[in-house]
Amino acid sequence: MDIGGPTDVQHVAHVTFDRFNGFLGLPSEFEPDVPKKAPSASATVFGVSTESMQLSYDSRGNCVPVILLLLQSRLYDQGGLQVEGIFRITGENSEEEYVREQLNKGMIPDGIDVHCLAGLIKAWFRELPRGVLDPLPSEQVLQCESDEDFVKVVRLLPQTEASLLNWAINLMADVVQFENVNKMNSRNLALVFAPNMSQMKDPLTALMYAVQVMKLLKCLTEKALREREVTSPPVDIRSSNEAKDGEKKADNQEEDEEEEEGDGDGVYIIEEVDSEAEGGEKEVDNEEEEEEQDGDGVYIIEEEALHIIRVVADDHKSESLKSACDGSITSDSKGVDGVVQPLICNPDHIGSK
């Protein structure tokens, strides 16, 4: 019995494609059939189509070249969004040429000026074989008059150009959010980005088209900012407000406790003063009672004394007694401490105890 050869055999090999060196890890038996370096791979990252570059996704789902993501990440890490005149001020030419060489090797050197990084982002768009907005019909772009018109015409872009434009718009929106620091609003950024987004060859319409492109970029940037305000997570805002309210409540509680402690001290002092005053009044009353017992005169309340004296005066019909009593009533008798003392009548006229 003859055994035939195996059928439906598959050899699986895992390879890696490198933009500069082609396929890595390719089995030796396939090397003659597959070129070591892909014909579409480019040795430079500037002035080439996105089809020959390594692409990746950003945080918003845009498929863009890795070089743009690297430049953006380094720009943000070095605080480029807070630098005044970012994307408007150009960097040094010598430094830009050096960074270009390093970028072609797939790396970004450290210590690069943020203006140089921003200039390289604009240069990448400017040196594309075809501008990002070139696929749009120029007639339709020139006829746009409102924000809705610009939004509609942008929808005509192919997927690759639409992703690049969306990435650039969000980059501009990130910069505008720090407008109070970098002095770059949506109009200023649209003005510096507009010449890099299209390559209008007709000189007669180039100026008008550039103005329309600037309006388009400004419109889309402001639209992106409005969408961010609407879609911003309210949970973070509420949590931050709740935290602030909690801090305020804690501070108010501390202040109330301090006030209560202060009020308590005051009450204690008042109670002590009141107790002292009551003690003083009790001592005065005791002294008065002792004087009533020991003295020869009679102590009577002022109103009762006045009534009794007048009755006695009428009975005796003595003018001298009336005058003496009236004088004693009208005159204020004060003790040594300035306290008004009870009215004392002369026992010689009224009688002893």
CSV table of C-alpha atoms in Angstrom, one decimal:
chain,number,residue,atom,x,y,z
A,1,MET,CA,0.0,0.0,0.0
A,2,ASP,CA,1.5,3.3,-1.1
A,3,ILE,CA,1.1,6.3,1.2
A,4,GLY,CA,0.8,9.6,-0.7
A,5,GLY,CA,2.2,12.9,0.3
A,6,PRO,CA,0.4,15.2,2.8
A,7,THR,CA,-2.2,17.5,1.4
A,8,ASP,CA,-3.6,20.9,2.6
A,9,VAL,CA,-0.5,21.7,4.5
A,10,GLN,CA,-0.1,25.3,5.8
A,11,HIS,CA,3.1,26.9,7.1
A,12,VAL,CA,2.3,29.9,9.3
A,13,ALA,CA,5.0,32.5,10.0
A,14,HIS,CA,4.8,35.7,12.0
A,15,VAL,CA,6.6,38.6,10.4
A,16,THR,CA,6.9,42.3,11.1
A,17,PHE,CA,6.8,45.0,8.5
A,18,ASP,CA,9.2,47.9,9.0
A,19,ARG,CA,8.9,51.0,7.0
A,20,PHE,CA,12.6,51.3,6.4
A,21,ASN,CA,13.7,47.6,6.2
A,22,GLY,CA,10.6,45.9,4.8
A,23,PHE,CA,9.5,42.5,6.2
A,24,LEU,CA,11.4,41.2,9.3
A,25,GLY,CA,11.3,37.5,10.3
A,26,LEU,CA,10.4,36.3,6.9
A,27,PRO,CA,11.3,32.6,6.3
A,28,SER,CA,14.3,32.1,4.0
A,29,GLU,CA,12.3,30.1,1.4
A,30,PHE,CA,10.1,33.2,0.9
A,31,GLU,CA,12.8,35.8,0.6
A,32,PRO,CA,13.4,35.3,-3.2
A,33,ASP,CA,9.7,36.0,-3.9
A,34,VAL,CA,9.2,38.9,-1.5
A,35,PRO,CA,11.3,42.0,-1.8
A,36,LYS,CA,13.3,42.8,1.3
A,37,LYS,CA,12.2,46.5,1.2
A,38,ALA,CA,8.7,47.4,0.1
A,39,PRO,CA,8.6,49.6,-3.0
A,40,SER,CA,6.1,51.9,-1.4
A,41,ALA,CA,8.2,52.5,1.8
A,42,SER,CA,9.7,56.0,1.9
A,43,ALA,CA,13.0,56.9,3.5
A,44,THR,CA,11.6,60.3,4.6
A,45,VAL,CA,8.5,61.4,6.5
A,46,PHE,CA,8.1,64.7,4.7
A,47,GLY,CA,6.7,65.2,1.2
A,48,VAL,CA,5.4,61.7,0.8
A,49,SER,CA,1.9,60.2,0.7
A,50,THR,CA,0.3,58.9,3.8
A,51,GLU,CA,-0.1,55.5,2.0
A,52,SER,CA,3.7,54.9,2.4
A,53,MET,CA,3.8,55.8,6.1
A,54,GLN,CA,3.2,54.0,9.3
A,55,LEU,CA,-0.3,55.0,10.6
A,56,SER,CA,-1.8,54.8,14.0
A,57,TYR,CA,-5.0,56.0,15.8
A,58,ASP,CA,-5.2,59.0,18.1
A,59,SER,CA,-7.4,59.3,21.1
A,60,ARG,CA,-10.3,60.4,18.9
A,61,GLY,CA,-10.1,57.5,16.4
A,62,ASN,CA,-8.4,59.4,13.6
A,63,CYS,CA,-6.0,57.3,11.6
A,64,VAL,CA,-2.9,59.5,11.0
A,65,PRO,CA,0.8,59.0,10.5
A,66,VAL,CA,2.8,58.1,13.6
A,67,ILE,CA,5.1,61.1,13.0
A,68,LEU,CA,2.3,63.5,13.7
A,69,LEU,CA,1.4,61.7,16.9
A,70,LEU,CA,5.1,61.8,18.0
A,71,LEU,CA,5.4,65.5,17.3
A,72,GLN,CA,2.1,66.3,19.0
A,73,SER,CA,3.0,64.3,22.1
A,74,ARG,CA,6.4,66.0,22.4
A,75,LEU,CA,4.8,69.4,21.9
A,76,TYR,CA,2.3,68.8,24.7
A,77,ASP,CA,4.9,67.3,27.1
A,78,GLN,CA,7.1,70.3,26.7
A,79,GLY,CA,4.3,72.7,27.5
A,80,GLY,CA,4.0,74.0,24.0
A,81,LEU,CA,0.3,74.8,24.4
A,82,GLN,CA,1.1,77.5,27.0
A,83,VAL,CA,3.8,79.2,25.0
A,84,GLU,CA,2.9,82.6,23.6
A,85,GLY,CA,2.7,82.7,19.8
A,86,ILE,CA,2.8,78.9,19.3
A,87,PHE,CA,2.4,78.0,15.6
A,88,ARG,CA,3.0,81.6,14.7
A,89,ILE,CA,6.6,82.0,15.7
A,90,THR,CA,9.0,80.0,13.5
A,91,GLY,CA,11.9,78.0,14.9
A,92,GLU,CA,15.6,78.1,13.8
A,93,ASN,CA,16.3,76.7,10.4
A,94,SER,CA,19.4,74.8,11.6
A,95,GLU,CA,17.6,73.1,14.4
A,96,GLU,CA,14.7,72.2,12.0
A,97,GLU,CA,17.0,70.5,9.5
A,98,TYR,CA,18.6,68.5,12.3
A,99,VAL,CA,15.2,67.3,13.6
A,100,ARG,CA,14.2,66.4,10.1
A,101,GLU,CA,17.1,64.0,9.8
A,102,GLN,CA,16.3,62.4,13.1
A,103,LEU,CA,12.6,62.1,12.2
A,104,ASN,CA,13.6,60.3,9.0
A,105,LYS,CA,15.4,57.8,11.3
A,106,GLY,CA,12.2,57.3,13.3
A,107,MET,CA,13.1,59.2,16.5
A,108,ILE,CA,12.8,62.7,18.0
A,109,PRO,CA,15.8,64.1,19.9
A,110,ASP,CA,15.3,65.7,23.3
A,111,GLY,CA,15.5,69.3,24.1
A,112,ILE,CA,13.9,70.6,20.9
A,113,ASP,CA,12.3,74.0,20.9
A,114,VAL,CA,8.5,74.0,20.9
A,115,HIS,CA,8.4,76.4,18.0
A,116,CYS,CA,10.5,74.0,16.0
A,117,LEU,CA,8.1,71.2,16.7
A,118,ALA,CA,5.1,73.3,15.8
A,119,GLY,CA,6.8,74.4,12.6
A,120,LEU,CA,7.5,70.8,11.6
A,121,ILE,CA,3.8,70.0,12.0
A,122,LYS,CA,2.9,72.8,9.6
A,123,ALA,CA,5.7,71.7,7.2
A,124,TRP,CA,4.4,68.2,7.1
A,125,PHE,CA,1.0,69.3,5.9
A,126,ARG,CA,2.5,71.9,3.5
A,127,GLU,CA,4.8,69.3,1.8
A,128,LEU,CA,2.2,66.7,1.2
A,129,PRO,CA,2.0,65.7,-2.5
A,130,ARG,CA,-1.7,66.7,-2.4
A,131,GLY,CA,-3.1,69.2,0.1
A,132,VAL,CA,-5.6,67.9,2.7
A,133,LEU,CA,-8.4,70.1,1.2
A,134,ASP,CA,-7.5,69.7,-2.4
A,135,PRO,CA,-10.0,66.8,-3.0
A,136,LEU,CA,-12.8,69.3,-2.4
A,137,PRO,CA,-14.3,71.1,-5.4
A,138,SER,CA,-12.9,74.6,-5.3
A,139,GLU,CA,-16.2,76.0,-6.6
A,140,GLN,CA,-18.1,74.7,-3.7
A,141,VAL,CA,-15.6,76.0,-1.2
A,142,LEU,CA,-15.8,79.4,-2.7
A,143,GLN,CA,-19.6,79.4,-2.5
A,144,CYS,CA,-19.7,78.6,1.2
A,145,GLU,CA,-21.2,81.5,3.2
A,146,SER,CA,-22.2,80.0,6.5
A,147,ASP,CA,-20.9,77.5,9.0
A,148,GLU,CA,-23.4,75.0,7.8
A,149,ASP,CA,-22.1,75.3,4.3
A,150,PHE,CA,-18.5,74.6,5.5
A,151,VAL,CA,-19.6,71.6,7.5
A,152,LYS,CA,-21.5,70.1,4.5
A,153,VAL,CA,-18.6,70.6,2.1
A,154,VAL,CA,-16.1,69.0,4.5
A,155,ARG,CA,-18.2,65.8,4.4
A,156,LEU,CA,-17.1,65.3,0.8
A,157,LEU,CA,-13.5,64.6,1.8
A,158,PRO,CA,-12.1,61.0,1.5
A,159,GLN,CA,-11.5,59.1,4.7
A,160,THR,CA,-7.7,59.7,4.7
A,161,GLU,CA,-8.0,63.5,4.3
A,162,ALA,CA,-10.9,63.7,6.6
A,163,SER,CA,-8.9,62.0,9.4
A,164,LEU,CA,-6.0,64.4,8.8
A,165,LEU,CA,-8.3,67.4,8.9
A,166,ASN,CA,-10.0,66.3,12.0
A,167,TRP,CA,-6.7,65.7,13.7
A,168,ALA,CA,-5.5,69.2,12.8
A,169,ILE,CA,-8.8,70.8,13.9
A,170,ASN,CA,-8.6,69.1,17.3
A,171,LEU,CA,-4.9,70.2,17.6
A,172,MET,CA,-6.0,73.8,16.9
A,173,ALA,CA,-8.8,73.5,19.5
A,174,ASP,CA,-6.3,72.3,22.1
A,175,VAL,CA,-4.3,75.4,21.5
A,176,VAL,CA,-7.3,77.8,21.6
A,177,GLN,CA,-8.2,76.4,25.0
A,178,PHE,CA,-5.1,78.2,26.3
A,179,GLU,CA,-5.8,81.4,24.4
A,180,ASN,CA,-5.4,83.5,27.6
A,181,VAL,CA,-1.8,82.3,27.8
A,182,ASN,CA,-0.5,81.7,24.3
A,183,LYS,CA,-2.5,84.6,22.7
A,184,MET,CA,-3.6,82.3,19.8
A,185,ASN,CA,-7.3,82.3,19.1
A,186,SER,CA,-9.2,80.4,16.4
A,187,ARG,CA,-8.7,83.2,13.9
A,188,ASN,CA,-5.0,83.4,14.4
A,189,LEU,CA,-4.5,79.7,14.1
A,190,ALA,CA,-6.7,79.5,11.0
A,191,LEU,CA,-4.6,82.2,9.5
A,192,VAL,CA,-1.3,80.3,10.0
A,193,PHE,CA,-2.7,76.9,9.0
A,194,ALA,CA,-4.6,77.9,5.9
A,195,PRO,CA,-1.6,78.1,3.5
A,196,ASN,CA,-0.6,74.6,4.5
A,197,MET,CA,-3.9,72.8,3.9
A,198,SER,CA,-4.2,73.4,0.1
A,199,GLN,CA,-2.1,73.9,-3.0
A,200,MET,CA,-4.1,76.1,-5.2
A,201,LYS,CA,-2.2,76.6,-8.5
A,202,ASP,CA,-4.4,79.2,-10.1
A,203,PRO,CA,-3.0,82.6,-9.0
A,204,LEU,CA,-6.3,84.3,-9.8
A,205,THR,CA,-8.3,82.3,-7.3
A,206,ALA,CA,-5.6,81.5,-4.9
A,207,LEU,CA,-6.1,84.5,-2.7
A,208,MET,CA,-9.9,84.1,-2.5
A,209,TYR,CA,-9.6,80.4,-1.9
A,210,ALA,CA,-7.1,81.0,0.9
A,211,VAL,CA,-9.6,83.3,2.6
A,212,GLN,CA,-12.3,80.7,2.4
A,213,VAL,CA,-10.0,78.0,3.8
A,214,MET,CA,-9.2,80.3,6.7
A,215,LYS,CA,-12.9,80.7,7.4
A,216,LEU,CA,-13.4,77.0,7.1
A,217,LEU,CA,-10.7,76.2,9.6
A,218,LYS,CA,-12.0,78.9,12.0
A,219,CYS,CA,-15.5,77.6,11.7
A,220,LEU,CA,-14.5,73.9,12.4
A,221,THR,CA,-12.3,74.9,15.3
A,222,GLU,CA,-15.0,76.9,17.0
A,223,LYS,CA,-17.4,74.0,16.4
A,224,ALA,CA,-15.0,71.5,18.0
A,225,LEU,CA,-14.8,73.8,21.0
A,226,ARG,CA,-18.5,74.0,21.4
A,227,GLU,CA,-18.9,70.3,21.2
A,228,ARG,CA,-16.3,69.9,23.9
A,229,GLU,CA,-18.3,72.1,26.2
A,230,VAL,CA,-21.4,70.2,25.6
A,231,THR,CA,-19.9,66.7,25.8
A,232,SER,CA,-17.7,67.5,28.8
A,233,PRO,CA,-18.5,65.0,31.6
A,234,PRO,CA,-20.8,66.6,34.2
A,235,VAL,CA,-19.8,64.0,36.8
A,236,ASP,CA,-16.4,65.6,37.3
A,237,ILE,CA,-18.0,69.1,37.6
A,238,ARG,CA,-20.4,67.9,40.2
A,239,SER,CA,-17.8,66.0,42.1
A,240,SER,CA,-15.6,69.1,42.2
A,241,ASN,CA,-18.5,71.3,43.3
A,242,GLU,CA,-19.4,68.7,46.0
A,243,ALA,CA,-15.9,68.7,47.2
A,244,LYS,CA,-15.8,72.5,47.4
A,245,ASP,CA,-19.2,72.5,49.2
A,246,GLY,CA,-17.9,69.9,51.6
A,247,GLU,CA,-14.8,72.1,52.3
A,248,LYS,CA,-17.1,75.1,52.8
A,249,LYS,CA,-19.3,73.2,55.2
A,250,ALA,CA,-16.4,72.0,57.2
A,251,ASP,CA,-15.0,75.6,57.4
A,252,ASN,CA,-18.5,76.9,58.5
A,253,GLN,CA,-18.7,74.1,61.2
A,254,GLU,CA,-15.3,75.1,62.5
A,255,GLU,CA,-16.3,78.8,62.6
A,256,ASP,CA,-19.6,77.9,64.4
A,257,GLU,CA,-17.7,75.8,66.9
A,258,GLU,CA,-15.3,78.7,67.5
A,259,GLU,CA,-18.2,81.1,67.9
A,260,GLU,CA,-20.0,78.8,70.3
A,261,GLU,CA,-16.8,78.5,72.4
A,262,GLY,CA,-16.5,82.2,72.4
A,263,ASP,CA,-20.2,82.6,73.4
A,264,GLY,CA,-19.8,80.1,76.1
A,265,ASP,CA,-16.9,82.0,77.6
A,266,GLY,CA,-19.0,85.2,77.5
A,267,VAL,CA,-21.9,83.4,79.3
A,268,TYR,CA,-19.6,82.1,82.0
A,269,ILE,CA,-18.4,85.6,82.6
A,270,ILE,CA,-21.9,87.0,82.7
A,271,GLU,CA,-23.0,84.3,85.1
A,272,GLU,CA,-20.0,85.0,87.3
A,273,VAL,CA,-20.8,88.7,87.2
A,274,ASP,CA,-24.4,88.0,87.9
A,275,SER,CA,-23.5,85.8,90.8
A,276,GLU,CA,-21.2,88.5,92.2
A,277,ALA,CA,-24.0,91.1,91.8
A,278,GLU,CA,-26.5,88.8,93.6
A,279,GLY,CA,-24.0,88.3,96.3
A,280,GLY,CA,-23.5,92.0,96.6
A,281,GLU,CA,-27.3,92.6,96.8
A,282,LYS,CA,-27.6,89.9,99.4
A,283,GLU,CA,-24.9,91.6,101.5
A,284,VAL,CA,-26.6,94.9,101.1
A,285,ASP,CA,-29.9,93.5,102.2
A,286,ASN,CA,-28.3,91.8,105.2
A,287,GLU,CA,-26.6,95.1,106.2
A,288,GLU,CA,-30.0,96.9,105.8
A,289,GLU,CA,-31.7,94.3,108.0
A,290,GLU,CA,-29.0,94.6,110.6
A,291,GLU,CA,-29.3,98.4,110.6
A,292,GLU,CA,-33.0,98.1,111.0
A,293,GLN,CA,-32.6,95.8,114.0
A,294,ASP,CA,-29.8,97.8,115.6
A,295,GLY,CA,-30.8,101.4,114.6
A,296,ASP,CA,-33.2,103.7,116.5
A,297,GLY,CA,-35.0,104.8,113.3
A,298,VAL,CA,-37.6,103.0,111.2
A,299,TYR,CA,-36.9,102.0,107.6
A,300,ILE,CA,-39.9,102.2,105.3
A,301,ILE,CA,-40.4,102.0,101.6
A,302,GLU,CA,-40.4,105.5,100.0
A,303,GLU,CA,-44.0,105.5,98.9
A,304,GLU,CA,-45.4,104.1,102.1
A,305,ALA,CA,-43.2,106.5,104.1
A,306,LEU,CA,-44.6,109.4,102.2
A,307,HIS,CA,-48.2,108.4,102.8
A,308,ILE,CA,-47.6,107.8,106.5
A,309,ILE,CA,-45.7,111.0,107.1
A,310,ARG,CA,-48.4,113.0,105.4
A,311,VAL,CA,-51.1,111.4,107.5
A,312,VAL,CA,-49.1,112.0,110.7
A,313,ALA,CA,-48.5,115.6,109.6
A,314,ASP,CA,-52.2,116.2,109.0
A,315,ASP,CA,-53.0,114.8,112.4
A,316,HIS,CA,-50.5,116.9,114.3
A,317,LYS,CA,-51.0,119.9,111.9
A,318,SER,CA,-47.4,120.6,112.2
A,319,GLU,CA,-45.9,122.7,109.3
A,320,SER,CA,-42.4,122.0,110.5
A,321,LEU,CA,-42.9,118.3,110.1
A,322,LYS,CA,-44.2,118.6,106.6
A,323,SER,CA,-41.3,120.8,105.5
A,324,ALA,CA,-38.8,118.5,107.1
A,325,CYS,CA,-40.4,115.4,105.4
A,326,ASP,CA,-40.7,117.0,102.0
A,327,GLY,CA,-37.1,118.0,102.1
A,328,SER,CA,-36.0,114.6,103.0
A,329,ILE,CA,-38.1,113.0,100.2
A,330,THR,CA,-36.9,115.3,97.4
A,331,SER,CA,-33.3,115.1,98.3
A,332,ASP,CA,-31.5,112.0,97.1
A,333,SER,CA,-29.7,110.1,99.8
A,334,LYS,CA,-26.8,108.2,98.5
A,335,GLY,CA,-24.3,106.1,100.3
A,336,VAL,CA,-20.6,106.1,100.1
A,337,ASP,CA,-20.7,103.9,97.0
A,338,GLY,CA,-23.2,106.1,95.2
A,339,VAL,CA,-26.1,103.6,95.8
A,340,VAL,CA,-29.4,105.2,96.6
A,341,GLN,CA,-30.3,104.3,100.2
A,342,PRO,CA,-33.9,103.8,101.5
A,343,LEU,CA,-35.6,106.9,102.9
A,344,ILE,CA,-34.9,107.4,106.7
A,345,CYS,CA,-37.2,109.5,108.7
A,346,ASN,CA,-36.2,111.3,111.9
A,347,PRO,CA,-37.5,109.3,114.9
A,348,ASP,CA,-37.9,112.5,116.9
A,349,HIS,CA,-40.9,113.4,114.7
A,350,ILE,CA,-42.4,110.0,114.1
A,351,GLY,CA,-41.5,107.8,117.0
A,352,SER,CA,-39.0,105.2,117.9
A,353,LYS,CA,-39.2,101.5,117.2
